[in-house]
mmCIF file of C-alpha atoms in Angstrom:
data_model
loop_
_atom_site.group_PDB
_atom_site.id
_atom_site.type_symbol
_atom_site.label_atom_id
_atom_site.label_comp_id
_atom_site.label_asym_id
_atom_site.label_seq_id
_atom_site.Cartn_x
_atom_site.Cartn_y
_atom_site.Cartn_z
ATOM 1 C CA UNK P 1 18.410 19.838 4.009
ATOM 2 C CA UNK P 2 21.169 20.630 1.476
ATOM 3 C CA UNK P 3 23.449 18.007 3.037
ATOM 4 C CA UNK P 4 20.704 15.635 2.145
ATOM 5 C CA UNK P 5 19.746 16.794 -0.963
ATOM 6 C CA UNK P 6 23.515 16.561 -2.039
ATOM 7 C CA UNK P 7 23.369 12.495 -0.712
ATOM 8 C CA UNK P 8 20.469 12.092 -2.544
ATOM 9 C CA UNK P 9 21.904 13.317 -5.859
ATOM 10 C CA UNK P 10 25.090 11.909 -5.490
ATOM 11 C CA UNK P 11 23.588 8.049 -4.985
ATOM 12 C CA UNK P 12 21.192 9.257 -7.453
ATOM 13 C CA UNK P 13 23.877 9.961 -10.081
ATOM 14 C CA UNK P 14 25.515 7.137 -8.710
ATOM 15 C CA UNK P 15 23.055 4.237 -9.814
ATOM 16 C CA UNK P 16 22.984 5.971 -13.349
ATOM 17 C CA UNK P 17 20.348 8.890 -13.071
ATOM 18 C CA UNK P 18 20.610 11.721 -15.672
ATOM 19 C CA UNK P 19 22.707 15.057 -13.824
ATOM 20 C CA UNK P 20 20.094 17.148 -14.354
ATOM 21 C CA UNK P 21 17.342 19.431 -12.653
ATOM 22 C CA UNK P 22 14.926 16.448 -13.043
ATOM 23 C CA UNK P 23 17.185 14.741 -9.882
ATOM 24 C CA UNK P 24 16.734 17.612 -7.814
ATOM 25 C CA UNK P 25 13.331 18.120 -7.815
ATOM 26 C CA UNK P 26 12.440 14.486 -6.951
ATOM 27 C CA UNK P 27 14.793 14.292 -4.411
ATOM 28 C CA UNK P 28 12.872 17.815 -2.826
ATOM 29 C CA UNK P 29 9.225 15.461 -3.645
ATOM 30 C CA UNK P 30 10.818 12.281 -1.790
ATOM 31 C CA UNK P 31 12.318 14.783 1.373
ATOM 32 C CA UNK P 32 8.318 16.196 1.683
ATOM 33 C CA UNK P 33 7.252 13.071 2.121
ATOM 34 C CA UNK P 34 9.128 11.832 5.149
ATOM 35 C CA UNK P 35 8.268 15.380 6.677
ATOM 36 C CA UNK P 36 5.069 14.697 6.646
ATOM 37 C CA UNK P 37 3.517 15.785 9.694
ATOM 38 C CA UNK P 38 2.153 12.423 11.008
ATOM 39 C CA UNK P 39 5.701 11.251 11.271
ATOM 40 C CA UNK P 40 7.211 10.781 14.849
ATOM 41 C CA UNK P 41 9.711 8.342 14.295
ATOM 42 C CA UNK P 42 9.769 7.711 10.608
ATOM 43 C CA UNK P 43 11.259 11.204 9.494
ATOM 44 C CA UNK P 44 14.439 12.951 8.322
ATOM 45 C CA UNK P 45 16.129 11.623 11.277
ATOM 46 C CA UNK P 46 15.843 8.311 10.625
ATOM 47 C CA UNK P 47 16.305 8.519 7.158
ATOM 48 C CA UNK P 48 19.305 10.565 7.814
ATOM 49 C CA UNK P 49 20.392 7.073 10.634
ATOM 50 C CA UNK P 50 19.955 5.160 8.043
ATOM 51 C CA UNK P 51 21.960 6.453 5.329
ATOM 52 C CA UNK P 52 24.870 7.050 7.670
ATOM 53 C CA UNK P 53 24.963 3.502 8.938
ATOM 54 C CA UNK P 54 25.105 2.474 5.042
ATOM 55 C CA UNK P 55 27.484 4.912 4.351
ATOM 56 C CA UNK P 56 29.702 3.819 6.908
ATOM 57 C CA UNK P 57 29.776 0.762 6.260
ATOM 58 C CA UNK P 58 29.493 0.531 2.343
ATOM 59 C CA UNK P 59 32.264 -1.511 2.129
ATOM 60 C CA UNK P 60 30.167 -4.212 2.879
ATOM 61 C CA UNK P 61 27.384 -3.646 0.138
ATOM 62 C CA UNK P 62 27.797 -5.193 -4.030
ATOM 63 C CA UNK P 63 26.148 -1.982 -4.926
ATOM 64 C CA UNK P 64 25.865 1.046 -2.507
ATOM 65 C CA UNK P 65 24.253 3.515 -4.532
ATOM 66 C CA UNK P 66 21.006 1.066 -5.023
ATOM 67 C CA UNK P 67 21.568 0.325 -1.112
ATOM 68 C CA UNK P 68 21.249 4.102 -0.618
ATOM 69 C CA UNK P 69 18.679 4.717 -2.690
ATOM 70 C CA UNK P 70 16.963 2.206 -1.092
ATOM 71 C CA UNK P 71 17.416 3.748 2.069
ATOM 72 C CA UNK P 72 15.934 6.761 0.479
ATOM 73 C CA UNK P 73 12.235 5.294 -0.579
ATOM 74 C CA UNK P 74 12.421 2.428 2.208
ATOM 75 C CA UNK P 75 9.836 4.648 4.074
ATOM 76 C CA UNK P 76 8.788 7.032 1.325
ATOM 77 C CA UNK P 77 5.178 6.111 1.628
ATOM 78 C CA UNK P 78 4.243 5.821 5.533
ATOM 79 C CA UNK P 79 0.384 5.612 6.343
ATOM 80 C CA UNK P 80 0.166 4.231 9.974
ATOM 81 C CA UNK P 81 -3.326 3.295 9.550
ATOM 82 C CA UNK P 82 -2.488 0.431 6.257
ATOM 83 C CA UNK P 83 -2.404 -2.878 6.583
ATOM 84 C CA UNK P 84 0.513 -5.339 5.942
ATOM 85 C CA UNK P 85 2.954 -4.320 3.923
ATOM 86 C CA UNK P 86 1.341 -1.912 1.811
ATOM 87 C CA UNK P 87 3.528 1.096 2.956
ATOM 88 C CA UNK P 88 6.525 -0.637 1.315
ATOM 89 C CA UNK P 89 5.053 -2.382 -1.617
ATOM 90 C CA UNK P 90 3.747 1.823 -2.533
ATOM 91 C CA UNK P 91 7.163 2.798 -1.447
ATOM 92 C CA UNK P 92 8.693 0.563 -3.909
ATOM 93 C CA UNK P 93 5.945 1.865 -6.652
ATOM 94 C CA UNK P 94 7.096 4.457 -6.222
ATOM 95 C CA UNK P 95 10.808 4.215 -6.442
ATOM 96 C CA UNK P 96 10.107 2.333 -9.542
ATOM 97 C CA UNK P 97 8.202 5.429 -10.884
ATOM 98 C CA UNK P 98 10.558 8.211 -9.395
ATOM 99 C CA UNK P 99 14.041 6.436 -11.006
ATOM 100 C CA UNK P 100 12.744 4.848 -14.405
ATOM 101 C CA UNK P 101 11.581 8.699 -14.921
ATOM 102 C CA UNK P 102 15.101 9.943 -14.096
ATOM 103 C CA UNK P 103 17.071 7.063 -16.353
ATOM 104 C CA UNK P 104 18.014 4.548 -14.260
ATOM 105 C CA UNK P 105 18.505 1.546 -15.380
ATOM 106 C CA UNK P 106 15.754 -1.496 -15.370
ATOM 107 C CA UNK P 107 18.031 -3.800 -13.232
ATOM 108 C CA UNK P 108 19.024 -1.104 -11.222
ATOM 109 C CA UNK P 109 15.229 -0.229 -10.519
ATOM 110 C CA UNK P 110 14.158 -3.554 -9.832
ATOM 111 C CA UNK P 111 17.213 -4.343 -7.408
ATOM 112 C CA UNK P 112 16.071 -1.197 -5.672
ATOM 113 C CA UNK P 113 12.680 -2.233 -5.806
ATOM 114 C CA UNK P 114 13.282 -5.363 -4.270
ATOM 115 C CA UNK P 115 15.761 -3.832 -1.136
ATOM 116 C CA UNK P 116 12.504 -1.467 -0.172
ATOM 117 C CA UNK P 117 10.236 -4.759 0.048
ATOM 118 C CA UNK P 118 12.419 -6.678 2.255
ATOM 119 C CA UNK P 119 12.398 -4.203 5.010
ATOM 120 C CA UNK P 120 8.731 -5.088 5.370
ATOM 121 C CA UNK P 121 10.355 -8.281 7.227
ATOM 122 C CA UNK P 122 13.519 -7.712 7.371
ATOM 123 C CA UNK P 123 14.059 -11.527 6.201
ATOM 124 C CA UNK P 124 17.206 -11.210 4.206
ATOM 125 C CA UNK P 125 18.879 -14.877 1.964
ATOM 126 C CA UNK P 126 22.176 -15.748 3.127
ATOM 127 C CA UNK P 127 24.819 -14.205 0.980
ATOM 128 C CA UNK P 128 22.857 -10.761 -0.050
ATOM 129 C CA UNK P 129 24.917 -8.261 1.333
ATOM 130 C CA UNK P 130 22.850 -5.474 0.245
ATOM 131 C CA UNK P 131 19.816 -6.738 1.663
ATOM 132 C CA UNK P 132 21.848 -7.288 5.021
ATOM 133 C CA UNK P 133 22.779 -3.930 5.282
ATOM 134 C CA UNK P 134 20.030 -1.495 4.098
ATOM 135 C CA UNK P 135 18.267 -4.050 6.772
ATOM 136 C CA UNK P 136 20.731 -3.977 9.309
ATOM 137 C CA UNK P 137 20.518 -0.057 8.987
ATOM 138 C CA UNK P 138 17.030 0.172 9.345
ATOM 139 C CA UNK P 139 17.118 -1.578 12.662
ATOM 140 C CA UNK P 140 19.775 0.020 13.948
ATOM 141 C CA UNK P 141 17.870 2.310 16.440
ATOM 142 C CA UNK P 142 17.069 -1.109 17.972
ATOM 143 C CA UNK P 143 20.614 -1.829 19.525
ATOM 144 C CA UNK P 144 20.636 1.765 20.644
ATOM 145 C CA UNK P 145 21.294 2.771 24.447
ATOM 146 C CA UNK P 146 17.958 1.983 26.347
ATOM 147 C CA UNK P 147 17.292 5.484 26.812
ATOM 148 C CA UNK P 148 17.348 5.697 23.235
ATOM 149 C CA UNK P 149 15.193 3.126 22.415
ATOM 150 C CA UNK P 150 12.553 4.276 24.692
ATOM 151 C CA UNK P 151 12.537 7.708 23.014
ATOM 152 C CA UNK P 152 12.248 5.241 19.828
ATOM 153 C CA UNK P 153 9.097 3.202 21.222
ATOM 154 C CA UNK P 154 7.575 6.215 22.245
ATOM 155 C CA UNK P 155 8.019 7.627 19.107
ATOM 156 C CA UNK P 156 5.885 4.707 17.604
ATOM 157 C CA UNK P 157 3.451 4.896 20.158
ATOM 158 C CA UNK P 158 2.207 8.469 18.837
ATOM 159 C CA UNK P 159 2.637 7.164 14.890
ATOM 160 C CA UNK P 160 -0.664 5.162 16.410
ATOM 161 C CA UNK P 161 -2.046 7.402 18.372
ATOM 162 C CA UNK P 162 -5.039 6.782 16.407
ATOM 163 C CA UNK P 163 -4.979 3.095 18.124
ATOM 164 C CA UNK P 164 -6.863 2.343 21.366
ATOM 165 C CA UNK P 165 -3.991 0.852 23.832
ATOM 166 C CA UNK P 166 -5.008 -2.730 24.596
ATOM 167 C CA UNK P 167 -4.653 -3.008 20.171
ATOM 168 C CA UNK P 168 -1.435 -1.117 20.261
ATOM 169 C CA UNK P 169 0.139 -3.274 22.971
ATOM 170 C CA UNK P 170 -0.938 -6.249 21.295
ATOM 171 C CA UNK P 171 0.133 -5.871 17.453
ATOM 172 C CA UNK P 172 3.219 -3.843 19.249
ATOM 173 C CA UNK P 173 4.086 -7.183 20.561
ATOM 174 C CA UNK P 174 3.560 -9.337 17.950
ATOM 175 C CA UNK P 175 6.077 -6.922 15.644
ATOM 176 C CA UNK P 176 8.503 -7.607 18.389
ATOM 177 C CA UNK P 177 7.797 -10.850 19.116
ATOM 178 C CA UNK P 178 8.605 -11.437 15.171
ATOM 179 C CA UNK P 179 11.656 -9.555 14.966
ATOM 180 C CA UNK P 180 12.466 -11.912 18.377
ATOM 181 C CA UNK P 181 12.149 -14.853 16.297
ATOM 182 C CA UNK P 182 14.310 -13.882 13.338
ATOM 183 C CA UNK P 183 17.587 -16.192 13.550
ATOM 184 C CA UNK P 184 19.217 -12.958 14.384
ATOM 185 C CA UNK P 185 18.315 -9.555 13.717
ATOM 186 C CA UNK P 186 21.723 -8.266 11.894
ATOM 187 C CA UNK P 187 23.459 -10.382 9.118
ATOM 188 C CA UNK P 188 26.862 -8.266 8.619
ATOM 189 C CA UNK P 189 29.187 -9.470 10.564
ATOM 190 C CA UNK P 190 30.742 -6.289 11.638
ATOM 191 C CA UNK P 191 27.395 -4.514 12.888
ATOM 192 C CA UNK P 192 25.696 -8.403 14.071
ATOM 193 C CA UNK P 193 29.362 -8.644 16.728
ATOM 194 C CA UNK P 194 28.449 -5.272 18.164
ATOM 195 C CA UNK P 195 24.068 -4.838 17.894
ATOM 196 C CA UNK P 196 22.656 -8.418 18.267
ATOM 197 C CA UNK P 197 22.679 -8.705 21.716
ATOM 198 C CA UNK P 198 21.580 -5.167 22.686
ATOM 199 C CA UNK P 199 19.116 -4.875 20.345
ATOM 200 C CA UNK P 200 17.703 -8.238 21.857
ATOM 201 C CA UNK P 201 17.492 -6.650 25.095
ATOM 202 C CA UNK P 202 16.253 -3.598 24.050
ATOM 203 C CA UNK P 203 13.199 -5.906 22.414
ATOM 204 C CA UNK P 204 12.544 -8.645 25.320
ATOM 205 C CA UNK P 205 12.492 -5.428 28.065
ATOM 206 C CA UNK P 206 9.951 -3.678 25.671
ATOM 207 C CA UNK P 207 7.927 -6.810 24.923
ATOM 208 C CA UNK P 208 7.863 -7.383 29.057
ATOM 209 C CA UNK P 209 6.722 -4.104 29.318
ATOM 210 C CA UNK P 210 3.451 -4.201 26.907
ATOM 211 C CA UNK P 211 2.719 -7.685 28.206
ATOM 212 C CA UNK P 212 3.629 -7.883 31.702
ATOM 213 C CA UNK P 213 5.762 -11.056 31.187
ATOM 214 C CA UNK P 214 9.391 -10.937 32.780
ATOM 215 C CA UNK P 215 11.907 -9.833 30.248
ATOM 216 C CA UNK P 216 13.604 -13.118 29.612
ATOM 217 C CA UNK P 217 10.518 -14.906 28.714
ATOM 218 C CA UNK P 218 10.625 -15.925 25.193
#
């Protein structure tokens, strides 16, 4: 916790936030939130995946610290049960509330603002690299080894428990079916050469699985 905590006030202080107690304490507020106890898959760990895939690769952002803070409040605000987009339009309410308070910057805010909202459809415009990679780190878990990604789905599965299983299977599959249908799922070069195919795989055999189709349907 103090390893993140130290990441969080490092991009914090990074993006122009004032290095004081103030940081610290809404970095603690943000980490209760994704420990929430309805979380399965959406928790510290996958923040935690997250930030390390934009870490290691912030070479490729125009401005890692918003990328990372980003990262941060992508999933701040996770209520399996709303509809659309709200989670990340209320995640990116409140990063705009949480980093005005602490100093940052208006353009800074908004750019941060606008990174949370596009990983409610991971639609990113050619030529934004920070919206490629926060993206592109976010669906990471989906070009991991199949074992992996079944520990992933399953994960999801109990995030709507709450959901009787002929509803699950069928919004399941039209998320996947949608991510299917992007022109590809990762837009940095260096992550799209090594995840796009597996992650496709890793889709089409889950998507065969809730509908019964064969796997290369689609």
């Amino acid at each position: 916790m103090v390893d993140l905590l130290d990441r969080w006030r490092a991009a914090a202080r990074g993006a122009g936030a004032r290095p004081d107690p103030d940081t610290t304490r809404a970095g603690e507020q943000v980490l209760v939130r994704w420990r929430e106890p309805h979380r399965h898959y959406h928790t510290l760990a996958h923040l935690t995946a997250v930030l390390d895939v934009v870490d290691q690769h912030a070479d490729l952002a125009t401005r890692a610290d918003a990328v990372r803070l980003a990262a941060w409040f992508h999933d701040a605000v996770y209520d399996p049960r709303a509809a659309g987009d709200a989670n990340e339009r209320d995640s990116a309410a409140l990063s705009e509330s949480v980093l005005t308070g602490l100093g940052v910057s208006a353009p800074t805010v908004a750019e941060v603002c606008r990174l949370v909202l596009l990983t409610a459809g991971h639609t990113v415009a050619p030529g934004d690299r920070d919206g490629a990679l926060l993206c592109d780190a976010d669906l990471a878990v989906l070009a991991a080894p199949p074992a992996c990604y079944e520990r992933y789905a399953a994960a999801i599965r109990r995030e709507y428990a709450h959901v009787p299983e002929p509803a699950f299977r069928a919004g399941r599959a039209a998320v996947l079916t949608g991510l299917l249908s992007l022109p590809a799922l990762f837009r940095s070069p260096p992550l799209a050469s090594r995840w796009e195919e597996p992650a496709r795989d890793n889709v089409r055999r889950e998507l065969a699985t809730l509908t019964g189709a064969p796997e290369n349907a689609g």
